[in-house]
């Protein structure tokens, strides 16, 4: 079989408890751009049990086709049956490109699929684009997959020239979903490959769901983010007080997480989460490229740093040079006073 026989851009549509994960919509949005450049269509692949009703939602966000693999053994995510199912989909429908979210599930599944279909996989991509120049050997336009390397100090662009499908994982928040169009419908294909139980199967005895009252920083409209310059875990109270006053959520740089001042799920950056809030306060954050990559798409960036030469001011819309220990309490009181007058 030749490379020319592989057509279409596929998205692994991750779902948990029959609810589609947000990164799936983001990937479908990017898949539409790639498909337009290739003159092909976008297919969402849903694996699960009782998931046939998800097709309309996936269509509304841009899927032209939806492949449903509905099997009781896929009710909970376990590696082997999901790998068998996705492997069967790829062998049957032969996509040119397959995209996965770089979630716990996607990072577990994608490399196993890569090994079984004997093709490449680029992890944690921040940019995907179709090479405008056709490959001289195959005559095809390859997918250019860009990801940070060497701790984020360089960006590497990777191409898979001799194998198909071309596959990539993309972190949540990096790509943008399309506007929902409820009138859009997709061709629904029910596919039922034989899933064979083997010694790689595991049994899920119990699922324990953790309930958290924290707001996911990826969903927050206002983020108050602190870095090494905050100075201590105790000083983060100033950020929490300000966030409470302004209706925001506290996030941080990697330095603050590594110092034990904040939790990992609060980290913004290449090794944390990519965020796009309406307002991003960068407090005591120098502005290293690894951090900026995770927040530069914020609508408004406001930086507070005592070092007037800090790189964060190069990306900030507004900047305050000064001591955050003096500035933040004043801002907090001012916000409280303004809101009290309303």
Short mmCIF file of C-alpha atoms in Angstrom, two decimals:
data_model
loop_
_atom_site.label_atom_id
_atom_site.label_comp_id
_atom_site.label_asym_id
_atom_site.label_seq_id
_atom_site.Cartn_x
_atom_site.Cartn_y
_atom_site.Cartn_z
CA UNK A 1 0.00 0.00 0.00
CA UNK A 2 1.36 3.45 -0.94
CA UNK A 3 1.34 6.65 1.11
CA UNK A 4 -1.14 8.13 -1.37
CA UNK A 5 -3.80 5.68 -0.15
CA UNK A 6 -4.00 7.42 3.24
CA UNK A 7 -6.56 10.24 3.29
CA UNK A 8 -8.23 12.46 5.86
CA UNK A 9 -7.45 14.12 9.18
CA UNK A 10 -8.62 12.07 12.18
CA UNK A 11 -9.04 13.23 15.77
CA UNK A 12 -9.18 10.86 18.71
CA UNK A 13 -12.28 12.22 20.44
CA UNK A 14 -11.53 11.59 24.09
CA UNK A 15 -14.58 11.15 26.29
CA UNK A 16 -15.03 10.28 29.95
CA UNK A 17 -18.47 9.25 31.22
CA UNK A 18 -19.87 10.08 27.75
CA UNK A 19 -18.68 13.68 28.06
CA UNK A 20 -16.27 14.90 25.39
CA UNK A 21 -13.05 16.41 26.72
CA UNK A 22 -12.43 20.04 25.76
CA UNK A 23 -9.15 19.32 23.97
CA UNK A 24 -11.11 17.28 21.42
CA UNK A 25 -12.94 20.38 20.19
CA UNK A 26 -9.64 22.26 19.98
CA UNK A 27 -8.10 19.48 17.89
CA UNK A 28 -11.12 19.39 15.57
CA UNK A 29 -10.66 23.13 15.04
CA UNK A 30 -7.02 22.65 14.04
CA UNK A 31 -7.94 19.58 11.97
CA UNK A 32 -10.26 21.74 9.88
CA UNK A 33 -7.36 24.04 8.99
CA UNK A 34 -5.12 21.12 8.05
CA UNK A 35 -7.88 19.41 6.08
CA UNK A 36 -8.57 22.60 4.12
CA UNK A 37 -4.92 22.76 3.06
CA UNK A 38 -4.99 19.10 2.00
CA UNK A 39 -8.40 19.22 0.33
CA UNK A 40 -9.78 16.48 2.57
CA UNK A 41 -12.20 16.07 5.48
CA UNK A 42 -12.16 15.77 9.28
CA UNK A 43 -13.17 12.62 11.13
CA UNK A 44 -13.68 12.30 14.89
CA UNK A 45 -13.16 8.82 16.35
CA UNK A 46 -15.15 8.04 19.51
CA UNK A 47 -14.35 4.93 21.54
CA UNK A 48 -16.56 4.00 24.49
CA UNK A 49 -19.80 2.43 25.62
CA UNK A 50 -23.11 4.20 25.09
CA UNK A 51 -21.42 7.02 23.17
CA UNK A 52 -23.45 7.13 19.95
CA UNK A 53 -25.19 10.29 21.13
CA UNK A 54 -21.94 12.29 20.96
CA UNK A 55 -21.91 12.48 17.17
CA UNK A 56 -24.08 15.60 16.86
CA UNK A 57 -21.94 17.52 19.32
CA UNK A 58 -18.74 16.61 17.46
CA UNK A 59 -20.35 17.62 14.17
CA UNK A 60 -21.36 20.98 15.62
CA UNK A 61 -17.69 21.70 16.38
CA UNK A 62 -16.48 20.84 12.90
CA UNK A 63 -16.31 17.06 12.34
CA UNK A 64 -17.41 15.98 8.84
CA UNK A 65 -17.54 12.32 9.84
CA UNK A 66 -17.78 10.53 13.17
CA UNK A 67 -16.61 6.95 13.61
CA UNK A 68 -18.23 5.29 16.62
CA UNK A 69 -16.72 2.19 18.23
CA UNK A 70 -19.27 1.29 20.89
CA UNK A 71 -18.40 -1.71 23.05
CA UNK A 72 -19.03 -2.47 26.76
CA UNK A 73 -15.34 -3.26 27.25
CA UNK A 74 -14.57 0.38 26.36
CA UNK A 75 -16.78 1.81 29.12
CA UNK A 76 -13.74 2.79 31.21
CA UNK A 77 -10.43 3.71 29.65
CA UNK A 78 -7.96 0.84 29.80
CA UNK A 79 -4.93 0.70 27.57
CA UNK A 80 -5.20 -2.57 25.63
CA UNK A 81 -8.82 -2.54 24.36
CA UNK A 82 -8.57 1.15 23.43
CA UNK A 83 -5.30 0.43 21.61
CA UNK A 84 -6.87 -2.48 19.74
CA UNK A 85 -9.89 -0.38 18.79
CA UNK A 86 -7.90 2.62 17.54
CA UNK A 87 -5.45 0.37 15.71
CA UNK A 88 -8.39 -1.30 13.94
CA UNK A 89 -9.84 2.09 12.96
CA UNK A 90 -6.54 3.21 11.44
CA UNK A 91 -6.03 -0.05 9.54
CA UNK A 92 -9.60 0.05 8.19
CA UNK A 93 -9.96 3.75 7.27
CA UNK A 94 -6.31 4.70 6.63
CA UNK A 95 -6.11 8.34 7.79
CA UNK A 96 -3.27 10.56 6.65
CA UNK A 97 -3.07 12.40 9.99
CA UNK A 98 -4.23 11.43 13.51
CA UNK A 99 -4.29 13.94 16.38
CA UNK A 100 -4.58 13.13 20.09
CA UNK A 101 -4.87 15.37 23.14
CA UNK A 102 -1.76 15.28 25.34
CA UNK A 103 -3.86 14.25 28.32
CA UNK A 104 -3.20 11.34 30.66
CA UNK A 105 -5.25 9.15 28.29
CA UNK A 106 -3.77 10.54 25.08
CA UNK A 107 -0.21 10.22 26.33
CA UNK A 108 -0.85 6.61 27.28
CA UNK A 109 -2.66 5.65 24.07
CA UNK A 110 -0.84 7.50 21.26
CA UNK A 111 2.63 5.92 21.60
CA UNK A 112 1.12 2.43 21.67
CA UNK A 113 -0.82 3.16 18.49
CA UNK A 114 2.38 4.51 16.94
CA UNK A 115 4.18 1.24 17.68
CA UNK A 116 1.38 -0.94 16.30
CA UNK A 117 0.87 0.95 13.04
CA UNK A 118 4.65 1.41 12.67
CA UNK A 119 4.58 5.15 12.15
CA UNK A 120 5.96 8.18 13.95
CA UNK A 121 4.51 10.27 16.76
CA UNK A 122 5.47 13.78 17.83
CA UNK A 123 4.52 14.61 21.43
CA UNK A 124 3.39 17.90 22.98
CA UNK A 125 3.16 19.87 19.74
CA UNK A 126 2.59 23.61 19.95
CA UNK A 127 2.20 24.18 16.19
CA UNK A 128 0.86 22.07 13.33
CA UNK A 129 0.89 23.08 9.68
CA UNK A 130 0.96 21.50 6.25
CA UNK A 131 4.30 21.94 4.48
CA UNK A 132 3.57 24.12 1.42
CA UNK A 133 6.36 22.34 -0.46
CA UNK A 134 5.57 18.84 -1.72
CA UNK A 135 8.00 16.14 -0.68
CA UNK A 136 10.23 15.39 -3.69
CA UNK A 137 10.10 11.63 -3.11
CA UNK A 138 6.41 11.05 -2.41
CA UNK A 139 4.88 14.17 -3.99
CA UNK A 140 2.84 14.62 -0.80
CA UNK A 141 2.56 17.64 1.48
CA UNK A 142 3.77 16.48 4.89
CA UNK A 143 2.57 17.64 8.29
CA UNK A 144 5.07 19.93 10.00
CA UNK A 145 4.89 19.25 13.75
CA UNK A 146 6.63 21.75 16.02
CA UNK A 147 7.40 21.12 19.67
CA UNK A 148 9.75 22.55 22.34
CA UNK A 149 13.01 20.69 22.86
CA UNK A 150 15.95 20.90 25.27
CA UNK A 151 13.83 22.31 28.06
CA UNK A 152 12.10 24.76 25.76
CA UNK A 153 15.31 26.46 24.66
CA UNK A 154 14.73 25.53 21.02
CA UNK A 155 11.72 24.63 18.91
CA UNK A 156 12.06 21.46 16.82
CA UNK A 157 9.99 20.88 13.67
CA UNK A 158 9.49 17.21 12.85
CA UNK A 159 8.19 15.54 9.68
CA UNK A 160 7.18 11.93 9.07
CA UNK A 161 8.04 11.40 5.41
CA UNK A 162 8.00 7.66 4.83
CA UNK A 163 5.13 6.37 6.95
CA UNK A 164 1.44 7.02 7.50
CA UNK A 165 -0.46 8.10 9.45
CA UNK A 166 1.41 11.14 10.71
CA UNK A 167 0.53 11.45 14.39
CA UNK A 168 0.86 14.08 17.08
CA UNK A 169 -0.29 14.83 20.60
CA UNK A 170 -1.24 18.41 21.48
CA UNK A 171 -1.60 19.85 24.96
CA UNK A 172 -5.01 21.23 25.97
CA UNK A 173 -5.33 24.98 25.47
CA UNK A 174 -2.83 25.25 22.60
CA UNK A 175 -5.28 25.13 19.68
CA UNK A 176 -8.55 26.99 19.29
CA UNK A 177 -11.93 25.37 18.82
CA UNK A 178 -14.40 26.57 16.21
CA UNK A 179 -17.63 28.31 17.06
CA UNK A 180 -20.33 25.74 17.69
CA UNK A 181 -22.80 25.34 14.82
CA UNK A 182 -25.71 23.13 15.94
CA UNK A 183 -27.04 22.98 12.37
CA UNK A 184 -23.97 21.12 11.12
CA UNK A 185 -24.37 17.36 10.75
CA UNK A 186 -21.80 14.62 10.22
CA UNK A 187 -21.79 11.27 8.50
CA UNK A 188 -21.90 8.71 11.32
CA UNK A 189 -20.07 5.41 10.81
CA UNK A 190 -20.57 2.62 13.33
CA UNK A 191 -17.52 0.36 13.34
CA UNK A 192 -17.32 -2.78 15.44
CA UNK A 193 -13.88 -4.39 15.34
CA UNK A 194 -13.27 -7.58 17.30
CA UNK A 195 -11.51 -6.74 20.57
CA UNK A 196 -9.56 -9.75 21.79
CA UNK A 197 -8.91 -10.21 25.48
CA UNK A 198 -5.26 -11.04 26.13
CA UNK A 199 -2.66 -10.88 28.90
CA UNK A 200 -2.40 -7.10 28.48
CA UNK A 201 -5.96 -6.55 29.67
CA UNK A 202 -6.52 -5.13 33.12
CA UNK A 203 -9.68 -5.13 35.20
CA UNK A 204 -11.02 -1.88 36.66
CA UNK A 205 -12.20 -2.78 40.16
CA UNK A 206 -13.30 0.70 41.24
CA UNK A 207 -13.27 4.26 39.98
CA UNK A 208 -12.72 6.89 42.67
CA UNK A 209 -13.69 10.38 41.60
CA UNK A 210 -12.04 13.26 43.38
CA UNK A 211 -14.22 16.31 43.91
CA UNK A 212 -12.34 19.59 43.91
CA UNK A 213 -13.61 23.07 44.60
CA UNK A 214 -10.69 24.59 42.69
CA UNK A 215 -11.29 26.35 39.40
CA UNK A 216 -9.18 24.88 36.59
CA UNK A 217 -6.79 27.65 35.56
CA UNK A 218 -7.55 26.84 31.92
CA UNK A 219 -11.16 27.89 32.47
CA UNK A 220 -10.44 31.03 34.51
CA UNK A 221 -11.22 34.44 32.99
CA UNK A 222 -8.81 36.27 35.32
CA UNK A 223 -5.52 34.74 36.44
CA UNK A 224 -3.27 36.16 39.15
CA UNK A 225 0.02 34.40 38.55
CA UNK A 226 3.10 34.47 40.75
CA UNK A 227 6.71 33.53 40.15
CA UNK A 228 10.03 33.32 41.92
CA UNK A 229 9.88 37.03 42.64
CA UNK A 230 6.98 36.52 45.07
CA UNK A 231 9.64 35.29 47.46
CA UNK A 232 7.85 32.71 49.61
CA UNK A 233 4.76 30.59 50.06
CA UNK A 234 3.58 33.02 52.74
CA UNK A 235 3.80 35.92 50.29
CA UNK A 236 1.40 34.13 47.95
CA UNK A 237 -1.31 35.18 50.40
CA UNK A 238 -1.06 38.62 48.79
CA UNK A 239 -1.94 37.04 45.44
CA UNK A 240 -4.84 35.06 46.92
CA UNK A 241 -6.20 38.20 48.59
CA UNK A 242 -6.01 40.11 45.31
CA UNK A 243 -7.56 37.23 43.36
CA UNK A 244 -10.45 37.04 45.85
CA UNK A 245 -11.05 40.76 45.50
CA UNK A 246 -11.02 40.81 41.71
CA UNK A 247 -12.75 37.47 41.13
CA UNK A 248 -9.68 35.72 39.78
CA UNK A 249 -7.82 32.44 40.21
CA UNK A 250 -4.23 32.04 41.37
CA UNK A 251 -1.73 30.36 39.07
CA UNK A 252 2.05 30.34 39.00
CA UNK A 253 5.27 29.76 37.12
CA UNK A 254 7.27 26.55 37.33
CA UNK A 255 9.70 28.17 39.76
CA UNK A 256 6.92 28.63 42.31
CA UNK A 257 5.80 25.01 41.90
CA UNK A 258 9.37 23.70 42.21
CA UNK A 259 9.79 25.75 45.39
CA UNK A 260 6.68 24.16 46.89
CA UNK A 261 4.75 27.43 47.03
CA UNK A 262 1.95 26.29 44.67
CA UNK A 263 0.53 23.05 43.30
CA UNK A 264 1.43 21.48 39.95
CA UNK A 265 -2.10 21.99 38.61
CA UNK A 266 -1.58 25.75 39.01
CA UNK A 267 1.47 25.86 36.75
CA UNK A 268 1.41 27.87 33.53
CA UNK A 269 3.98 27.25 30.81
CA UNK A 270 5.42 24.69 28.43
CA UNK A 271 5.67 22.09 31.20
CA UNK A 272 2.40 23.22 32.77
CA UNK A 273 -0.86 24.40 31.24
CA UNK A 274 -1.57 26.73 28.34
CA UNK A 275 -4.06 29.43 29.32
CA UNK A 276 -6.02 32.16 27.52
CA UNK A 277 -7.75 34.27 30.19
CA UNK A 278 -9.23 37.70 29.56
CA UNK A 279 -6.70 39.19 32.02
CA UNK A 280 -3.38 37.69 33.13
CA UNK A 281 -1.50 39.27 36.02
CA UNK A 282 2.18 38.25 35.93
CA UNK A 283 3.52 39.05 39.38
CA UNK A 284 7.16 38.51 40.20
CA UNK A 285 7.56 36.54 36.96
CA UNK A 286 10.65 37.27 34.88
CA UNK A 287 9.11 36.16 31.59
CA UNK A 288 11.23 33.21 30.49
CA UNK A 289 10.20 31.83 27.10
CA UNK A 290 8.96 28.60 28.69
CA UNK A 291 6.43 30.53 30.77
CA UNK A 292 5.44 33.02 28.09
CA UNK A 293 4.60 30.16 25.71
CA UNK A 294 1.81 29.16 28.09
CA UNK A 295 0.13 32.57 28.49
CA UNK A 296 1.02 34.87 25.60
CA UNK A 297 -2.43 34.44 24.01
CA UNK A 298 -4.10 36.12 27.02
CA UNK A 299 -6.28 39.07 25.98
CA UNK A 300 -4.60 41.49 28.42
CA UNK A 301 -1.30 40.91 30.24
CA UNK A 302 -0.42 43.05 33.25
CA UNK A 303 3.07 42.64 34.71
CA UNK A 304 4.37 43.67 38.14
CA UNK A 305 8.11 43.30 38.63
CA UNK A 306 10.79 45.29 40.41
CA UNK A 307 13.24 44.64 37.55
CA UNK A 308 12.42 47.07 34.77
CA UNK A 309 14.48 45.00 32.30
CA UNK A 310 12.52 41.77 32.94
CA UNK A 311 11.48 40.12 29.63
CA UNK A 312 7.88 39.90 30.83
CA UNK A 313 7.48 43.60 30.04
CA UNK A 314 8.13 42.81 26.35
CA UNK A 315 4.87 40.84 26.15
CA UNK A 316 2.84 42.80 28.71
CA UNK A 317 0.14 45.26 27.67
CA UNK A 318 0.60 47.13 30.95
CA UNK A 319 3.55 47.08 33.29
CA UNK A 320 4.24 48.28 36.83
CA UNK A 321 7.83 48.51 38.01
CA UNK A 322 7.98 48.19 41.78
CA UNK A 323 7.78 46.04 44.88
CA UNK A 324 4.81 43.67 44.73
CA UNK A 325 4.64 43.67 48.55
CA UNK A 326 3.67 47.34 48.38
CA UNK A 327 1.73 47.34 45.11
CA UNK A 328 -0.56 44.33 45.59
CA UNK A 329 -2.11 45.42 48.91
CA UNK A 330 -2.85 48.83 47.38
CA UNK A 331 -4.44 47.24 44.30
CA UNK A 332 -6.49 44.90 46.48
CA UNK A 333 -7.86 47.76 48.57
CA UNK A 334 -8.58 49.84 45.49
CA UNK A 335 -10.51 46.98 43.84
CA UNK A 336 -12.50 46.39 47.03
CA UNK A 337 -13.33 50.08 47.29
CA UNK A 338 -14.50 50.29 43.67
CA UNK A 339 -16.68 47.20 44.00
CA UNK A 340 -18.12 48.45 47.28
CA UNK A 341 -19.36 51.60 45.52
CA UNK A 342 -21.29 49.57 42.93
#
